[in-house]
PDB file of C-alpha atoms and ligand atoms in Angstrom:
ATOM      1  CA  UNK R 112      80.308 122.963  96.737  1.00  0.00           C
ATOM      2  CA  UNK R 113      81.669 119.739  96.634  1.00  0.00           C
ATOM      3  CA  UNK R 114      82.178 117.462  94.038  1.00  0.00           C
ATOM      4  CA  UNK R 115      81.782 113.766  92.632  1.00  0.00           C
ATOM      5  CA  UNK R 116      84.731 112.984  90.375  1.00  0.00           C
ATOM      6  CA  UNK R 117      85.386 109.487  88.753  1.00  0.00           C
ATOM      7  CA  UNK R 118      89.064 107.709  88.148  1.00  0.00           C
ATOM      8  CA  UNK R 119      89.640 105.483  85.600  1.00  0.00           C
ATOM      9  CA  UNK R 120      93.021 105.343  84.754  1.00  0.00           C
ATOM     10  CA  UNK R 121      95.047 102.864  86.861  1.00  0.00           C
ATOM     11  CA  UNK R 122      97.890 105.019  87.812  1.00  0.00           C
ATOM     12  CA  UNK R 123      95.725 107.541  89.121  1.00  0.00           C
ATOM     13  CA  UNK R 124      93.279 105.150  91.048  1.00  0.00           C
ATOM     14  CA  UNK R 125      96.839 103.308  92.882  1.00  0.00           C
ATOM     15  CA  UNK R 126      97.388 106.949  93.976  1.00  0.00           C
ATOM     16  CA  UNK R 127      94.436 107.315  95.467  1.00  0.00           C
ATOM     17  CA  UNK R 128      94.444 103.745  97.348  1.00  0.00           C
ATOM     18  CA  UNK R 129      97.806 104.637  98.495  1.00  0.00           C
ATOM     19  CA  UNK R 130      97.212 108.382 100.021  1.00  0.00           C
ATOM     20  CA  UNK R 131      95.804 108.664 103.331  1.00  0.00           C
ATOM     21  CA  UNK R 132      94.114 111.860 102.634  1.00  0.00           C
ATOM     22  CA  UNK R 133      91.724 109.650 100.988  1.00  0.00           C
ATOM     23  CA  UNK R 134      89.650 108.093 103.540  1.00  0.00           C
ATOM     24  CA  UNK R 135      86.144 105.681 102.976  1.00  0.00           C
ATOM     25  CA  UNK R 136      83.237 107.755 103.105  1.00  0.00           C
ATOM     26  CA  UNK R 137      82.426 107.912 107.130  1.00  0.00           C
ATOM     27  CA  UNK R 138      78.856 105.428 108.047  1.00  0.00           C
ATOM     28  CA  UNK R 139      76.761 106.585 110.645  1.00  0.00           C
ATOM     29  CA  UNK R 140      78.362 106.009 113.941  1.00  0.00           C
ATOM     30  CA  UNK R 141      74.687 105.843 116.060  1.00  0.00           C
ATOM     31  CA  UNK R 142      73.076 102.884 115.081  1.00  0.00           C
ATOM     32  CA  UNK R 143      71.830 100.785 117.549  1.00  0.00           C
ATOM     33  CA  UNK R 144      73.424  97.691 119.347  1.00  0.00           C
ATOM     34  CA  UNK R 145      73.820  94.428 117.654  1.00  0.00           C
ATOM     35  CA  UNK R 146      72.016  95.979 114.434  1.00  0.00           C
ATOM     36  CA  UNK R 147      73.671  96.512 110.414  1.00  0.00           C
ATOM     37  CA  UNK R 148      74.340 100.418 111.710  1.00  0.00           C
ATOM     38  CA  UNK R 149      76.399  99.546 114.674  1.00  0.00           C
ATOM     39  CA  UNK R 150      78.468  96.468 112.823  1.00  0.00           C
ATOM     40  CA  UNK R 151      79.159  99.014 109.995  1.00  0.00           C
ATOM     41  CA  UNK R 152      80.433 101.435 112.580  1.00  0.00           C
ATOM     42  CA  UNK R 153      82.843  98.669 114.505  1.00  0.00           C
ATOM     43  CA  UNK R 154      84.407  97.632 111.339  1.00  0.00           C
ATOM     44  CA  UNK R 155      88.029  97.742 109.580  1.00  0.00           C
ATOM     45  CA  UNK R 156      86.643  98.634 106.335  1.00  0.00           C
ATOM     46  CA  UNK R 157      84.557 101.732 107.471  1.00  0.00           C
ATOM     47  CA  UNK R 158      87.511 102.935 109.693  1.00  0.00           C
ATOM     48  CA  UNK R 159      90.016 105.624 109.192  1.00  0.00           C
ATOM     49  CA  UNK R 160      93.762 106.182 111.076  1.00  0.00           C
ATOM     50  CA  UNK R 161      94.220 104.274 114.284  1.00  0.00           C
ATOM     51  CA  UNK R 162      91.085 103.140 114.371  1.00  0.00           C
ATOM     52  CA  UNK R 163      91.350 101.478 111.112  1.00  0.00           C
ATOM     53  CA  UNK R 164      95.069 100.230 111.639  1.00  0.00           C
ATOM     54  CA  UNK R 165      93.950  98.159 114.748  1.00  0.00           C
ATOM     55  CA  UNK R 166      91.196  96.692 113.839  1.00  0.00           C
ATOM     56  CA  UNK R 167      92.809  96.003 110.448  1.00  0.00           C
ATOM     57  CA  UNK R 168      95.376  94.131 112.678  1.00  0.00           C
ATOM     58  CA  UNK R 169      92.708  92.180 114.712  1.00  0.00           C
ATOM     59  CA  UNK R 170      91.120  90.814 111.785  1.00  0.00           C
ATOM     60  CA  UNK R 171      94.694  89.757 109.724  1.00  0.00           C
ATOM     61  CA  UNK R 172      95.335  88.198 113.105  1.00  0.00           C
ATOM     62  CA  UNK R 173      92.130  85.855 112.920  1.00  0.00           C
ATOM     63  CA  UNK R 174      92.935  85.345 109.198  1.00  0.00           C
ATOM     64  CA  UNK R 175      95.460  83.826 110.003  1.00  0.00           C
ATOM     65  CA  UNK R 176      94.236  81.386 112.093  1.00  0.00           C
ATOM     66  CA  UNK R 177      92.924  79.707 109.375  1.00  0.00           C
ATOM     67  CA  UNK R 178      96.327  79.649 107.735  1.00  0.00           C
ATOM     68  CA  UNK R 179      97.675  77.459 110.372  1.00  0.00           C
ATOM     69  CA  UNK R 180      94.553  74.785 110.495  1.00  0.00           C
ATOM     70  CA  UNK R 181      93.634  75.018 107.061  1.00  0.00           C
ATOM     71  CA  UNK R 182      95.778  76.144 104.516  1.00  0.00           C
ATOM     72  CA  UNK R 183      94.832  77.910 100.614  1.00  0.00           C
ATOM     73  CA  UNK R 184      95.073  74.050  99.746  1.00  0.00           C
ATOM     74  CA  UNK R 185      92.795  72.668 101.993  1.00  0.00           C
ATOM     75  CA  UNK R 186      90.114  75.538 101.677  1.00  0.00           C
ATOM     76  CA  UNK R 187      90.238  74.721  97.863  1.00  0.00           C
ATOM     77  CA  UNK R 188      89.720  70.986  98.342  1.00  0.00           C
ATOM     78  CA  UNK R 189      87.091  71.583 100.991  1.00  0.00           C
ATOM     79  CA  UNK R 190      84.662  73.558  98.531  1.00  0.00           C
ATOM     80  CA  UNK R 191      85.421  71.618  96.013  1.00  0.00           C
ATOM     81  CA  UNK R 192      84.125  68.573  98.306  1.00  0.00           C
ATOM     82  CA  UNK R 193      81.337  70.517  99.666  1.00  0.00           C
ATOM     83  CA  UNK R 194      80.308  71.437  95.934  1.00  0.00           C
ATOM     84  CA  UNK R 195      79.879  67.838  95.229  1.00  0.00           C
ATOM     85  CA  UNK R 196      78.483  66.559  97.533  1.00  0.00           C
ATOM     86  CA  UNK R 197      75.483  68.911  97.351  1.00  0.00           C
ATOM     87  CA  UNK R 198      75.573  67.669  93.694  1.00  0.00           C
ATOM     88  CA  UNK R 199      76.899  71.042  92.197  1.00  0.00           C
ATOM     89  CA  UNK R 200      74.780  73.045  93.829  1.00  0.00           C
ATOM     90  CA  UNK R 201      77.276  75.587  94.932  1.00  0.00           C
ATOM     91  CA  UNK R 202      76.081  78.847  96.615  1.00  0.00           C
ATOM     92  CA  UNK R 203      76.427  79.113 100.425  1.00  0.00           C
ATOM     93  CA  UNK R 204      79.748  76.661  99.613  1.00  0.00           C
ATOM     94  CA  UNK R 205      82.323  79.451  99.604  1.00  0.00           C
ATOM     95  CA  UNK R 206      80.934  80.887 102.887  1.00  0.00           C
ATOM     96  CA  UNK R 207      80.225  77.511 105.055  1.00  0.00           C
ATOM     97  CA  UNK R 208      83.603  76.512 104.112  1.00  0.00           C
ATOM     98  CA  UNK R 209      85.228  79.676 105.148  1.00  0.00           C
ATOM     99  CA  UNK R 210      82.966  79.777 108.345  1.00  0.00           C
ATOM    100  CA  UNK R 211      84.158  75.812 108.704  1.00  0.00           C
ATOM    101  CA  UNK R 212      87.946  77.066 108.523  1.00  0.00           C
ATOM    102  CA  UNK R 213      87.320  79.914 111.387  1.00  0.00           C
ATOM    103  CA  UNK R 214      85.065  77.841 113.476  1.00  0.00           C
ATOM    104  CA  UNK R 215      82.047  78.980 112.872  1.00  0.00           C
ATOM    105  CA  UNK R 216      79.378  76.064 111.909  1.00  0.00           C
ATOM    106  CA  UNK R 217      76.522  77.612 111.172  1.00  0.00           C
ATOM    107  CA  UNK R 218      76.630  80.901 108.404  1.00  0.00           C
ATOM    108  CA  UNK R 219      73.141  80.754 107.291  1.00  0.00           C
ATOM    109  CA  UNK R 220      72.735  84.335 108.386  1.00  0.00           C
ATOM    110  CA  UNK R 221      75.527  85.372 106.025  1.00  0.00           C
ATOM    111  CA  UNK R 222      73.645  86.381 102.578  1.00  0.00           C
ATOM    112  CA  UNK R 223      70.926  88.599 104.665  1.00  0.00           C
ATOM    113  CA  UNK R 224      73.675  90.698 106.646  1.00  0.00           C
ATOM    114  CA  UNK R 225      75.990  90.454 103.576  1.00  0.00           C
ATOM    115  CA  UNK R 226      73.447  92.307 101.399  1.00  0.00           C
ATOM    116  CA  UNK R 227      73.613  95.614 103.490  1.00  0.00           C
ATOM    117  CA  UNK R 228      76.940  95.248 104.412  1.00  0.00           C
ATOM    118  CA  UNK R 229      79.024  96.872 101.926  1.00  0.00           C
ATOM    119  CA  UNK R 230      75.758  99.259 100.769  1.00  0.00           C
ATOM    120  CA  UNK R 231      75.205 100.425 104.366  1.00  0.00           C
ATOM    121  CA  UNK R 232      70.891  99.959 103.205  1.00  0.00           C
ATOM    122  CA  UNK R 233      69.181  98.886 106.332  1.00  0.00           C
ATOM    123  CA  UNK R 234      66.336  96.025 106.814  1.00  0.00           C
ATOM    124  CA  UNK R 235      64.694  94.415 109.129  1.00  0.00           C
ATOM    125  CA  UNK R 236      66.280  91.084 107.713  1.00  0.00           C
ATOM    126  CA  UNK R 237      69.902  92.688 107.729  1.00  0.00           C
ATOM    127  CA  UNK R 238      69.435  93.220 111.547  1.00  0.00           C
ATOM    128  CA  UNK R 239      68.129  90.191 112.167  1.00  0.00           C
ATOM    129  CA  UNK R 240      71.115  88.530 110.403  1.00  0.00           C
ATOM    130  CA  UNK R 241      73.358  90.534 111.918  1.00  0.00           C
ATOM    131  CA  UNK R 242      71.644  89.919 115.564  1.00  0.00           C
ATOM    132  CA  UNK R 243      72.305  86.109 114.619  1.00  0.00           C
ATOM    133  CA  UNK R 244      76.152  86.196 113.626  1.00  0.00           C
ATOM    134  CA  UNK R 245      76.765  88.598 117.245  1.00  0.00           C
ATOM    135  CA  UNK R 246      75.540  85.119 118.901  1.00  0.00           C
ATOM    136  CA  UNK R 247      77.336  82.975 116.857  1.00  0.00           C
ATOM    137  CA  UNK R 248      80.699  84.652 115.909  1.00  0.00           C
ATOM    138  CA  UNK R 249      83.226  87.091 117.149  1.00  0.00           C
ATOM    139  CA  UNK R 250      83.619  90.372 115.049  1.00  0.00           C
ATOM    140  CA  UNK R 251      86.646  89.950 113.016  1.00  0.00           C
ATOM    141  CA  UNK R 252      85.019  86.795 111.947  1.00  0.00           C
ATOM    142  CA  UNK R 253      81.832  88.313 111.036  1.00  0.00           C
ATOM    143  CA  UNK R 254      83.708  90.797 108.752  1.00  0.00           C
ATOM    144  CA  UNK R 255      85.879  88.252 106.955  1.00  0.00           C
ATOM    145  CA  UNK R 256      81.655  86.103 106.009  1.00  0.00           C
ATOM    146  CA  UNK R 257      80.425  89.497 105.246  1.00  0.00           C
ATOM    147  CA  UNK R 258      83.245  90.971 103.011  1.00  0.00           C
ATOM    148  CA  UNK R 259      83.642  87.440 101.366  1.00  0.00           C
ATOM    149  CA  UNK R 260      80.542  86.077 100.822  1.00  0.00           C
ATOM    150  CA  UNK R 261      78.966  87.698  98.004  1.00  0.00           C
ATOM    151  CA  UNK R 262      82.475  88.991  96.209  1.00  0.00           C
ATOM    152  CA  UNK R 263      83.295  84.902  95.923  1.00  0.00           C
ATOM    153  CA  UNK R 264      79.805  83.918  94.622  1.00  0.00           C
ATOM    154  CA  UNK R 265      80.124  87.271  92.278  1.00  0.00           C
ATOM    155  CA  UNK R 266      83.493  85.837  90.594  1.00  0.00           C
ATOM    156  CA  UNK R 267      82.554  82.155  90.651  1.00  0.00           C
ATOM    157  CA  UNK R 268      79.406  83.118  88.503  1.00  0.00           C
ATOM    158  CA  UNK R 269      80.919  85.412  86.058  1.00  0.00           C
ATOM    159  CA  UNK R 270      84.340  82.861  85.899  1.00  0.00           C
ATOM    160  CA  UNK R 271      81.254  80.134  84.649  1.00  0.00           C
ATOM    161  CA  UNK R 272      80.156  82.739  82.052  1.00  0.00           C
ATOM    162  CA  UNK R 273      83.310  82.886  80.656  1.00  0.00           C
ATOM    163  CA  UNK R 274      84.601  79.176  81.306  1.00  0.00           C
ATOM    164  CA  UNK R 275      85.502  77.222  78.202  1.00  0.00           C
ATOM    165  CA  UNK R 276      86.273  73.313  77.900  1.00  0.00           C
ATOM    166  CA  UNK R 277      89.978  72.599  78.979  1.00  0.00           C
ATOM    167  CA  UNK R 278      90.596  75.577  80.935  1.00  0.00           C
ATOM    168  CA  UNK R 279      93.149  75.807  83.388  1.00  0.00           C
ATOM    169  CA  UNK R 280      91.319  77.004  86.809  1.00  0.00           C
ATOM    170  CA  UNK R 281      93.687  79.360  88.278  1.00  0.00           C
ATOM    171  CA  UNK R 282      93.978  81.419  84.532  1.00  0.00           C
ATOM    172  CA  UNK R 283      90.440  81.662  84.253  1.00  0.00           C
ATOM    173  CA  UNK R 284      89.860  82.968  87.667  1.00  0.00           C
ATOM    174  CA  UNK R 285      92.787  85.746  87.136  1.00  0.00           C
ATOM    175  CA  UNK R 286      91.585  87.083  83.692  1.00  0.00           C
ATOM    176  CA  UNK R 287      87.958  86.675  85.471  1.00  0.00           C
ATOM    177  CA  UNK R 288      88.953  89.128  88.325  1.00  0.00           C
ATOM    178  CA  UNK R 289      90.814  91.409  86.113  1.00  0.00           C
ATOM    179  CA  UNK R 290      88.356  91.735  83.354  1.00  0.00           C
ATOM    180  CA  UNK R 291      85.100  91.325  84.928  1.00  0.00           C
ATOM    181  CA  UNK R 292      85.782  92.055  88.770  1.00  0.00           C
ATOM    182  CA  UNK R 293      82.737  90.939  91.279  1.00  0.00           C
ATOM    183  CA  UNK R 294      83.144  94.672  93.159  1.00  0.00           C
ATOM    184  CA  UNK R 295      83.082  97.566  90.346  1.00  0.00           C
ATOM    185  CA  UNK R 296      84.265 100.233  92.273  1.00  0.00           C
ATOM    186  CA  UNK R 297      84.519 101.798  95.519  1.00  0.00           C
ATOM    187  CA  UNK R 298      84.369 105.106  97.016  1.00  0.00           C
ATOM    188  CA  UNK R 299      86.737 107.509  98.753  1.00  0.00           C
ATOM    189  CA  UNK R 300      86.356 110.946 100.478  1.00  0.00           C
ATOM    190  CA  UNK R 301      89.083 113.629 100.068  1.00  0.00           C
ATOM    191  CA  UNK R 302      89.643 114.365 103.658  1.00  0.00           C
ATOM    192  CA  UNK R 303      91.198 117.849 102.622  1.00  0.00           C
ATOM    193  CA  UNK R 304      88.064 119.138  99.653  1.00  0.00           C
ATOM    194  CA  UNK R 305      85.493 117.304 100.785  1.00  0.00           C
ATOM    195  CA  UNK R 306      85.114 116.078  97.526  1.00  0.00           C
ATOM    196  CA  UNK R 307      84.111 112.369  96.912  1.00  0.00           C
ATOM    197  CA  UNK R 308      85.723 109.876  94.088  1.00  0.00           C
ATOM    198  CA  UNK R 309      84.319 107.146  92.808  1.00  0.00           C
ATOM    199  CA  UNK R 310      87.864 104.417  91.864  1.00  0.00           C
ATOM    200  CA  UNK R 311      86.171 102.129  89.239  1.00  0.00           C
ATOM    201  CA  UNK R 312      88.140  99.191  89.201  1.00  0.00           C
ATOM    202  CA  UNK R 313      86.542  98.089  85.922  1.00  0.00           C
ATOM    203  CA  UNK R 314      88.068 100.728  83.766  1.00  0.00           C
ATOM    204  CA  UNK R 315      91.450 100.797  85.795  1.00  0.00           C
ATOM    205  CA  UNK R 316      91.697  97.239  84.901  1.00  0.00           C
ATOM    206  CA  UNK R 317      91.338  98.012  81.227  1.00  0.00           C
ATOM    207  CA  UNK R 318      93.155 100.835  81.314  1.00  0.00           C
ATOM    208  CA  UNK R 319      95.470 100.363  77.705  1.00  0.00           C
ATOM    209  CA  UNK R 320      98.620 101.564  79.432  1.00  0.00           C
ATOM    210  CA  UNK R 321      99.061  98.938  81.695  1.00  0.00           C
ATOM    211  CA  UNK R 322      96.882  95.860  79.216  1.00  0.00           C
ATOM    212  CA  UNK R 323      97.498  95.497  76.220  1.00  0.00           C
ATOM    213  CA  UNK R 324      94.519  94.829  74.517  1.00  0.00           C
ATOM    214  CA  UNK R 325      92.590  95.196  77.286  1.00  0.00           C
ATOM    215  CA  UNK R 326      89.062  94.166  76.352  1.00  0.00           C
ATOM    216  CA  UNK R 327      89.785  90.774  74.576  1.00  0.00           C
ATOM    217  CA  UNK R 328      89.039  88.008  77.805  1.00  0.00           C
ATOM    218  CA  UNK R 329      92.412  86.333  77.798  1.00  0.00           C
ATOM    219  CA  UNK R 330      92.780  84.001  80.169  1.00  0.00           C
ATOM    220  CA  UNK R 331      96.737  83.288  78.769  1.00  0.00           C
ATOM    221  CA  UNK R 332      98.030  87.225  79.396  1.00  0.00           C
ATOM    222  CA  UNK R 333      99.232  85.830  83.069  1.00  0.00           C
ATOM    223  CA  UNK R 334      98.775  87.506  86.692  1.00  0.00           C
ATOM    224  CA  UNK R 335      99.110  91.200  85.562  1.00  0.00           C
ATOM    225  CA  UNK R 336      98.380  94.354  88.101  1.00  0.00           C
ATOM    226  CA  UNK R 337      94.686  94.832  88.323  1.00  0.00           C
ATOM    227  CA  UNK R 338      93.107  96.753  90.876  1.00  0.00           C
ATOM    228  CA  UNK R 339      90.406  93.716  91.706  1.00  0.00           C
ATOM    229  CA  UNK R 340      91.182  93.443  95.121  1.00  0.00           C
ATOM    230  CA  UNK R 341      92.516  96.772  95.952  1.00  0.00           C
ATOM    231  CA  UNK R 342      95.386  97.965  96.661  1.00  0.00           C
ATOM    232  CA  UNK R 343      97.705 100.742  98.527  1.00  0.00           C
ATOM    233  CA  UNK R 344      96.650 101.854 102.290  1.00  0.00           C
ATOM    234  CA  UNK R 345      94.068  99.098 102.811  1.00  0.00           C
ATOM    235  CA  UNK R 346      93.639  96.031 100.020  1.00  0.00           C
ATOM    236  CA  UNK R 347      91.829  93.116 100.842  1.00  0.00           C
ATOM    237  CA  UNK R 348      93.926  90.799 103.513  1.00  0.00           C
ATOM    238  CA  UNK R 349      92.049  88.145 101.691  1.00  0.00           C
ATOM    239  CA  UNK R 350      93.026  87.091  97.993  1.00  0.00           C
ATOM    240  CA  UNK R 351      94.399  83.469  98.898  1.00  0.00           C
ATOM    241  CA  UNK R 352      91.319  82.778 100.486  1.00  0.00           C
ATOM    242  CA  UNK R 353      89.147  83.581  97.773  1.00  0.00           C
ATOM    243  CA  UNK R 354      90.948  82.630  95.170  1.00  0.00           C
ATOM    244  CA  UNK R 355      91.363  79.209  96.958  1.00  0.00           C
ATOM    245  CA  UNK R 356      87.316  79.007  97.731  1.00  0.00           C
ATOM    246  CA  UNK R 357      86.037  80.019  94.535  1.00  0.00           C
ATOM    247  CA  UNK R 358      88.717  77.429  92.626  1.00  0.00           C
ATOM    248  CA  UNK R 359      87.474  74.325  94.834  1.00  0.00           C
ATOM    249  CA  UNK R 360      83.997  75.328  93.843  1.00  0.00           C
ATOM    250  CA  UNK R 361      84.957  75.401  90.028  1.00  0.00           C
ATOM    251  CA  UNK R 362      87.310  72.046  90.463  1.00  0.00           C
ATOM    252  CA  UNK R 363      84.328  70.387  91.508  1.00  0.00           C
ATOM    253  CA  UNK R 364      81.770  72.167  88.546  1.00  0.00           C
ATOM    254  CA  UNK R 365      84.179  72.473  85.589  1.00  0.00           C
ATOM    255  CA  UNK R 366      86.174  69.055  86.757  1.00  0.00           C
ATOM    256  CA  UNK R 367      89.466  70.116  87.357  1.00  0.00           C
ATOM    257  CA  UNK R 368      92.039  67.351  88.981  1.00  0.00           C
ATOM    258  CA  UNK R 369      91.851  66.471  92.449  1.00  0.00           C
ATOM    259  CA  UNK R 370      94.009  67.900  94.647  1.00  0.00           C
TER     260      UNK R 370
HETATM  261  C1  HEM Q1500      86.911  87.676  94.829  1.00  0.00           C
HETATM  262  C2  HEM Q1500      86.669  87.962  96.080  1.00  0.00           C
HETATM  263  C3  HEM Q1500      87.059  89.274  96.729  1.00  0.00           C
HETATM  264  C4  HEM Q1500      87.264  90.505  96.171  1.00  0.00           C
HETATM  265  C5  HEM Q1500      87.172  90.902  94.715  1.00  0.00           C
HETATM  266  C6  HEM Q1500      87.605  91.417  97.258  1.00  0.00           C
HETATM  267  C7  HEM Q1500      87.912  92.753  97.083  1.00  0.00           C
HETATM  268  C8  HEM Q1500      88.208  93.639  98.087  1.00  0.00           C
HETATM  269  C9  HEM Q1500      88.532  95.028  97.907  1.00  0.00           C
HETATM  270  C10 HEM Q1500      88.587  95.774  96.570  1.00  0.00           C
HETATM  271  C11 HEM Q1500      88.773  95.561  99.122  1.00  0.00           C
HETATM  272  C12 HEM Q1500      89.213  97.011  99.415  1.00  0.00           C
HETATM  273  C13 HEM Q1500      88.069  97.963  99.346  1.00  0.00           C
HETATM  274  C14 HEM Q1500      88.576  99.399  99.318  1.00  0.00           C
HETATM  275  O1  HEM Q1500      89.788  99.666  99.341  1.00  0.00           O
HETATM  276  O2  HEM Q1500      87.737 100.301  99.303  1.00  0.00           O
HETATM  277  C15 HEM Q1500      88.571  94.513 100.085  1.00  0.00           C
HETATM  278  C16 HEM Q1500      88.702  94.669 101.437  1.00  0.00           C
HETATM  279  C17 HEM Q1500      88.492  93.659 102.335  1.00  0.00           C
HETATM  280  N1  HEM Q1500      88.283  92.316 102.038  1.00  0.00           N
HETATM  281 FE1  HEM Q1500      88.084  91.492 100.239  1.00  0.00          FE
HETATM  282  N2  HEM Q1500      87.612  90.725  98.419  1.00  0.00           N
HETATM  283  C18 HEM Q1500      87.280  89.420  98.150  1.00  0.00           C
HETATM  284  C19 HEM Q1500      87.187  88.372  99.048  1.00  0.00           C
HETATM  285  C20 HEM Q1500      87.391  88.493 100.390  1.00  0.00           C
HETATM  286  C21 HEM Q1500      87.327  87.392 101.348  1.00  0.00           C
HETATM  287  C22 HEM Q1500      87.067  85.926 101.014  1.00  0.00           C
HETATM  288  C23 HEM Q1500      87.539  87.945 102.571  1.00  0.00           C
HETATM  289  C24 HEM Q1500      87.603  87.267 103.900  1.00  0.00           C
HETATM  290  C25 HEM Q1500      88.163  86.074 104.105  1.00  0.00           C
HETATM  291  C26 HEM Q1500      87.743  89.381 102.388  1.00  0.00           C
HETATM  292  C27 HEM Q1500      87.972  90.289 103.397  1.00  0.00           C
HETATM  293  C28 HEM Q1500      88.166  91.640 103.227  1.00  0.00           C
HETATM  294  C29 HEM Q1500      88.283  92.582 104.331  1.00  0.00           C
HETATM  295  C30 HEM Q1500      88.182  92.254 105.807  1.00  0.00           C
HETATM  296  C31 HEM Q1500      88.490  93.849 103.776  1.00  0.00           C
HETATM  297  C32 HEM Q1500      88.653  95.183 104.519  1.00  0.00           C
HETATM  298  C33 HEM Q1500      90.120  95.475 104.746  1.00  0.00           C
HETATM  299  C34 HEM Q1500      90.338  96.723 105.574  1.00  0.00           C
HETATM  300  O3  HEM Q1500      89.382  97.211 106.189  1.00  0.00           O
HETATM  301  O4  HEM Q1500      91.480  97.223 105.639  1.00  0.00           O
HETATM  302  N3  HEM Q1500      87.658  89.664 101.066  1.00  0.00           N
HETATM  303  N4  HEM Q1500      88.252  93.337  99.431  1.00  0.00           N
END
């Protein structure tokens, strides 16, 4: 029989990110063209070996695209300019602004695909989304909205919750990821069991060993080693980026100095 185990502790949840025997639970591989199904089963993030190393590449590779045109810098100022001049009225700035960056002007399909993205639940609306962002977008592209969109929003919301007068911007938004990350946990298969393990990020990221401490929000306790945006055989390519979009966004809502 197989079995469900959690990890909590951070050592043990690095080992697992790092060992290839651990692979993302497979998605269905026979969903029809252009729907959530099929994306899911084209992606980096679903993909295991080769499969996953290339398409891993492709994606860093359009990534970086935006480094050259517009740098962490210029991604920050843009939300932050976007966020004003909708008069604080911030969702959908993270994402336009990314989709700006990689040349993609209109994202609007982004929340509706986003929603099933990471979940794998189908809809009608997710397909339709999805259907959209095929005309408008290449792949890679569409994975960077998709895995971005609602992890940015997630930390920009709970970084308000926690916000107090004065605070420096970049603190905030570290402490924010390591104490209260947007993504809880995610999910790996033991290739050689069967067995499935559930990483929760939340607990490795309070884990006492490795934070002092760990449940007092401090923004002061500095860049330490959480788990937030992964970590080992596939983290996210994308830290700068979010970091960058979500700190515009609060520059403009928390007034922080222009940049
Ligand atoms: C605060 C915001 C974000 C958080 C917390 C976050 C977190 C993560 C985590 C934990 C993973 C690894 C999942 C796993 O190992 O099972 C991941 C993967 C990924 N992230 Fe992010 N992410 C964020 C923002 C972004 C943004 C803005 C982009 C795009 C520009 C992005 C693109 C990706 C991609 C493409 C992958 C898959 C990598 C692969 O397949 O090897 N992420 N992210």
């Amino acid at each position: 029989m197989h079995t469900r185990g959690l990890i909590t502790r951070h050592a043990e949840a690095q080992a697992v990110l790092a060992d290839t025997r651990y692979v993302p639970p497979p998605v269905r591989q026979d969903g029809q063209e252009g729907t959530l199904a099929w994306l899911r089963a084209r992606v980096s993030r679903f993909s295991t070996g080769q499969a996953h190393a290339e398409r891993r590449r492709l994606l860093t590779e359009r990534l970086a695209t935006v480094d050259t045109t517009v740098d962490a810098a210029g991604l920050r100022a843009a939300a932050r300019a976007m966020t004003e001049e909708r008069g604080g009225d911030w969702r959908g700035v993270p994402t336009a602004v990314l989709g700006a960056a990689l040349g993609i002007s209109d994202t609007s399909a982004v929340p509706a695909a986003a929603a099933g993205y990471l979940s794998g639940e189908e809809s009608r609306e997710a397909d339709a989304a999805v259907a959209e962002l095929i005309r408008l977008a290449d792949l890679p592209a569409i994975t960077l909205l998709l895995q971005g969109h609602a992890a940015v929003e997630g930390l920009i919301e709970t970084a308000l919750k926690h916000a107090e007068p004065g605070d420096d911007i970049d603190a905030l938004l570290a402490e924010t990821l390591r104490q209260d990350p947007p993504l809880k946990a995610t999910r790996r298969l033991d290739t050689r069991t069967g067995d499935e393990v559930t990483i929760d990020l939340v607990a490795a990221n309070r884990d006492p060993e490795v934070f002092p401490d760990p449940a007092r929000f401090d923004p002061a306790r500095g860049r330490g080693p959480h788990l937030t945006f992964g970590s080992g055989v596939r983290p996210c390519p994308a830290p700068a980026h979010a970091l960058a979009l979500a700190a515009g966004v609060l520059d403009a809502l928390l007034g922080g100095s222009p940049r």
